[in-house]
Amino acid sequence: MELFTNQVLAGIATGAIYACMALAVVMIYQAIDHLNFAQGEMAMFSTFISWQLMQWGIPYWWAFLATLIISFGGGILIERLLFKPLAKAPVLTNVAGFIALFAIVNSVAGLTWDFTIKQYPTPFGSSPFLGSQLISTHQAGMIGVTLLMLIGLYLFFQFTRIGLAMRAAAALPESARLVGVNTSWMIALGWGMASAIGAVAGILIAPVVFLEPNMMGGVLVYGFAAAVLGGLTSPLGAVLGGFLVGVFENLAGTYIPGVGNELKLPIALALIITVLVVKPAGLLGRPIVKRV
Amino acid sequence: MSAAAEDAVAEAPAVEAVPKRAMTLGTGASLVILAALLITPVFVKNFVIFQMTMLLIYGLAVLALNILTGGSGQFSLGQSAFYALGAYTSAILMEHVGMNYVLTLPIAGLICFALGFLFGQPALRLSGVYLALATFALATAMPQLLKLGFFEHWTGGVQGLVVTKPDAPFDLPMSQDKWLYYFTLVISIGIYIASVNLLRSRSGRAFMAIRDNEIAASAMGVDVALYKTLAFGVSACITGIAGGLGAIAVQFVAPDGYTFTLAISLFLGMVVGGVGWLPGSIVGSAFIIFVPNIAESISKGLSGAVFGVLLFLVIFLVPHGARDVVKLVERRRSWKV
């Protein structure tokens, strides 16, 4: 039983990261109807920025804050420069654009900080949390920071004018424009926020997976799995999906014989395909309506 | 996915459903290219011949993706998985069963056809980004599946398998590389002609009808489910044959040779060559083979960035890839006349 509780708690902790990634993916998907395949690389780049800031002697939380602001600006910049001109282009062109971004970010990070694996500090420490053997303080911290951010986002979307405008622009762009919402800037804002959310995910997972240019590859696949499970059109679903995928991954790794560590990615694949076949809209998403 | 994005898929540059003269550059140009492909190996070093072989092999894989995307409007970021399957099938049959390399290729093709057809079943329900996602996951998962301890006896696990390079048959006075090149050339030309004919056939027109408007196609009596999975199967089959040839040419298979990067490369090759324009496949293949080498020679680790920047240039300046360039050249020529 203790093994079970332990695995569930550890699953929730990594699930928090997947939730962040899924949330970032959904933010951009809502804004422009495309999946950002470069989301993981953007998060990795943000994490490197925070690491660099700390190398220059800036304390952890200041570096954290500065990274969020830089990532936010970077996300907006990428949208304005590269993806706004592609807004009317076919899906295929957009996918190519995301892949190009992926390659550029990965390569530039490798050139700047090279491919050696780096230790990344945690502000929470790795001792057992509150004397319990079940969960480490870093894992508890991961869950805590994620929850804080989620509450912040919820408040932003429910109770601020800009949050409302963003939701309107995502749901019905034409009508939103007619009532005076600047939809183009709402999309840029969505990019900025997605980029900042990704940065949080990267910074929190870096002490676990270590810092290197390819660190987010696996995490992104789980993020996608989580987003699909929860429904690509629902931010709340993405978060729920993240936690579910985290727990599911850990339990499958522990209890299904032969899965272990090496089969965890194929599990994400199986999960994605199963959800898409059984319930394509995901747990909380709206179903897709086709028009001829 | 919204209706707008749905339309956008259909807007992808397309194979025209004209029955004849699909090759816009004309027969003359293709004969010149064919002659060049036939004669060059006589004069160049073995390494260049090897690169030309790889050019043809990747060309086949890009062609396969082109049939899927340009033909039926579905796209895939998971071609590396089928390429890996083909490569491993050939390698295992040659090394463990002792089968002749020529025979392993059709078997690799058949296995990939079957698996592609099966993967096409769940893929049926997906379109646009969802399909990209499912195939993306397939590409990421494949290397891990190949590393599994369970198959290690056959696949060699992380170490992979070494494949013996075949000698030229009938005591032909030819180096192994040269023989393999001509062997690949014959297969490539055969598959190319078959693909052009496939797209011009009844099935090909069914693919295009689905690509342009799925619902209208089904209203006209096209069995949408059958033709979509069929397109996946055919594409996987050709990719598998390319993979088998690749394994023989490189003489080695290992899980890390077939990662998501390969899938991206093939996708880029298709975009650069021009989606739905089959002759563009070889241009795309040249792009993905030579550009990383050139970039790497400028600075190590730069290839990704150069790749990405060039790709952005392509989608901004020539959205239909090499096809746009060819059209431009043709227009110039017609002005002169």
XYZ file of C-alpha atoms in Angstrom, chain A residues 16-273:
258
model
C 2.077 18.895 -12.338
C 4.805 19.433 -14.942
C 2.810 17.693 -17.651
C -0.120 19.863 -16.678
C 2.004 22.989 -17.235
C 3.169 21.759 -20.642
C -0.342 20.742 -21.640
C -1.633 24.114 -20.511
C 0.967 25.898 -22.616
C 0.065 23.755 -25.639
C -3.641 24.450 -25.134
C -3.063 28.211 -24.774
C -1.555 28.360 -28.249
C -3.970 25.819 -29.688
C -6.898 27.916 -28.536
C -5.414 31.040 -30.039
C -4.428 29.771 -33.475
C -5.761 26.188 -33.850
C -2.280 24.715 -34.200
C -0.186 22.501 -31.960
C 3.112 24.081 -31.032
C 5.677 21.350 -31.579
C 8.394 23.735 -30.396
C 6.782 24.271 -26.976
C 9.211 21.937 -25.242
C 12.232 23.580 -26.830
C 10.979 27.041 -25.888
C 10.626 25.854 -22.279
C 14.129 24.372 -22.394
C 15.527 27.667 -23.672
C 13.793 29.567 -20.865
C 15.283 27.163 -18.339
C 18.748 27.817 -19.750
C 18.150 31.559 -19.424
C 17.290 31.158 -15.746
C 20.361 28.958 -15.254
C 22.541 31.600 -16.906
C 21.057 34.306 -14.681
C 21.852 32.217 -11.621
C 25.392 31.647 -12.881
C 25.727 35.414 -12.901
C 24.863 35.391 -9.214
C 21.209 36.377 -9.251
C 19.224 34.606 -6.488
C 16.831 31.815 -7.461
C 13.484 33.556 -7.149
C 14.678 36.752 -8.844
C 16.050 34.671 -11.700
C 12.732 32.808 -11.801
C 10.779 36.049 -12.109
C 13.153 37.558 -14.666
C 12.926 34.375 -16.755
C 9.144 34.532 -16.768
C 9.254 38.118 -18.035
C 11.904 37.352 -20.673
C 9.973 34.266 -21.843
C 6.767 36.260 -22.030
C 8.457 38.853 -24.234
C 10.146 36.156 -26.298
C 6.854 34.392 -26.936
C 5.250 37.605 -28.159
C 8.270 38.339 -30.346
C 8.141 34.883 -31.974
C 4.443 35.285 -32.702
C 4.836 38.767 -34.206
C 7.883 37.924 -36.323
C 7.279 34.375 -37.467
C 3.737 33.149 -37.002
C 1.564 36.189 -37.590
C 2.535 36.192 -41.301
C 1.583 32.486 -41.426
C -1.850 32.968 -39.894
C -3.709 32.289 -43.150
C -1.305 29.608 -44.429
C -2.289 25.909 -44.634
C -1.819 23.600 -41.624
C 1.142 21.964 -43.300
C 3.029 25.253 -43.588
C 2.393 25.968 -39.928
C 3.627 22.533 -38.875
C 6.759 23.167 -40.944
C 7.155 26.517 -39.190
C 6.924 24.942 -35.738
C 9.446 22.295 -36.701
C 11.809 24.953 -38.032
C 11.476 26.817 -34.740
C 12.165 23.561 -32.895
C 15.372 22.992 -34.863
C 16.592 26.567 -34.457
C 15.982 26.791 -30.697
C 17.514 23.377 -30.033
C 20.574 24.151 -32.095
C 21.118 27.644 -30.674
C 20.846 26.305 -27.114
C 23.388 23.624 -27.957
C 25.768 26.171 -29.477
C 25.458 28.602 -26.589
C 25.500 26.258 -23.612
C 26.794 23.013 -25.255
C 25.293 19.569 -24.843
C 26.850 18.520 -21.522
C 24.388 17.641 -18.778
C 24.177 20.279 -16.043
C 22.937 20.161 -12.463
C 20.061 22.501 -11.769
C 19.402 23.836 -8.262
C 16.138 23.482 -6.412
C 15.031 26.071 -3.848
C 13.051 23.475 -1.927
C 15.786 20.953 -1.185
C 15.389 17.225 -1.641
C 14.852 16.071 1.944
C 11.647 14.183 2.836
C 8.636 16.476 3.036
C 7.321 17.113 6.593
C 9.176 14.040 7.842
C 7.195 11.758 5.550
C 9.086 9.287 3.361
C 6.427 9.469 0.673
C 7.341 12.655 -1.083
C 10.377 14.927 -1.269
C 10.234 18.654 -0.622
C 11.076 19.375 -4.246
C 8.125 17.300 -5.417
C 5.879 19.076 -2.939
C 7.277 22.377 -4.203
C 6.534 21.398 -7.808
C 2.918 20.679 -6.941
C 2.656 23.864 -4.889
C 4.059 26.213 -7.535
C 1.900 24.629 -10.225
C -1.244 24.981 -8.150
C -0.437 28.631 -7.371
C 0.037 29.335 -11.055
C -3.185 27.545 -11.968
C -5.167 29.549 -9.413
C -3.570 32.734 -10.743
C -4.522 31.838 -14.315
C -8.042 30.934 -13.294
C -8.506 34.286 -11.571
C -7.007 36.063 -14.582
C -9.346 34.410 -17.076
C -12.481 34.670 -14.932
C -12.181 38.090 -13.353
C -10.144 40.425 -15.568
C -11.207 42.269 -18.702
C -8.178 41.060 -20.641
C -8.833 37.472 -19.588
C -12.389 37.782 -20.824
C -11.216 39.339 -24.094
C -8.745 36.497 -24.600
C -11.433 33.907 -24.059
C -13.705 35.720 -26.476
C -10.977 35.959 -29.115
C -10.286 32.230 -28.806
C -13.916 31.161 -28.907
C -15.353 33.384 -31.655
C -12.684 35.580 -33.273
C -15.058 37.279 -35.713
C -17.638 38.271 -33.118
C -14.918 39.309 -30.676
C -13.451 41.652 -33.283
C -16.892 43.179 -33.873
C -17.264 44.100 -30.227
C -13.867 45.778 -30.219
C -11.448 43.101 -29.028
C -8.042 43.379 -30.648
C -7.867 39.678 -31.532
C -4.452 39.908 -33.130
C -2.882 41.115 -29.879
C -4.854 38.567 -27.869
C -3.119 35.852 -29.915
C 0.275 37.401 -29.200
C -0.639 37.584 -25.523
C -1.582 33.903 -25.614
C 1.844 33.104 -27.058
C 3.571 35.129 -24.364
C 1.645 33.417 -21.582
C 2.181 29.963 -23.074
C 5.871 30.682 -23.244
C 5.955 31.812 -19.596
C 3.950 28.775 -18.445
C 6.367 26.539 -20.342
C 9.238 28.283 -18.570
C 7.719 27.384 -15.182
C 7.434 23.745 -16.283
C 11.045 23.718 -17.495
C 12.453 25.292 -14.336
C 10.537 22.917 -12.075
C 11.453 19.731 -13.946
C 15.111 20.679 -14.565
C 16.384 19.406 -11.146
C 14.779 16.020 -11.949
C 15.753 15.449 -15.594
C 18.915 17.647 -15.487
C 19.593 20.559 -17.767
C 20.533 19.854 -21.391
C 19.156 20.882 -24.795
C 17.127 17.685 -25.288
C 15.631 17.611 -21.790
C 12.060 18.423 -22.835
C 11.618 15.842 -25.613
C 9.870 13.248 -23.478
C 8.065 15.835 -21.351
C 6.498 17.387 -24.444
C 5.086 14.050 -25.607
C 3.463 13.604 -22.192
C 2.257 17.184 -22.365
C 0.585 16.422 -25.691
C -0.879 13.210 -24.277
C -2.245 15.195 -21.329
C -3.697 17.902 -23.558
C -5.393 15.329 -25.782
C -6.708 13.381 -22.803
C -8.215 16.472 -21.236
C -9.372 17.952 -24.499
C -7.402 20.384 -26.639
C -10.043 23.050 -26.256
C -10.199 23.064 -22.470
C -7.479 24.551 -20.208
C -9.024 22.877 -17.167
C -9.071 19.587 -19.058
C -5.391 20.004 -19.891
C -4.518 20.370 -16.212
C -6.646 17.396 -15.218
C -5.122 15.415 -18.093
C -1.632 16.317 -16.885
C -2.183 14.914 -13.399
C -3.931 11.815 -14.765
C -1.114 11.091 -17.223
C 1.492 11.541 -14.479
C -0.241 9.098 -12.140
C -1.058 6.653 -14.933
C 2.534 6.667 -16.152
C 3.914 5.891 -12.694
C 1.381 3.194 -11.864
C 1.817 1.475 -15.234
C 5.596 1.579 -14.768
C 5.259 -0.058 -11.336
C 2.485 -2.576 -11.734
C 2.378 -3.728 -15.348
C 5.175 -6.264 -15.739
C 7.687 -5.531 -18.489
C 6.846 -1.846 -18.724
C 9.448 -0.432 -16.349
C 11.268 2.672 -17.450
C 11.943 1.812 -21.054
C 8.332 1.511 -22.185
C 7.037 4.742 -20.690
C 7.036 6.759 -23.923
C 5.163 4.087 -25.889
C 2.585 4.261 -23.084
C 2.069 7.923 -23.875
C 1.634 6.942 -27.526
C -0.904 4.258 -26.671
C -2.744 6.728 -24.450
C -2.898 9.393 -27.164
C -4.207 6.976 -29.768
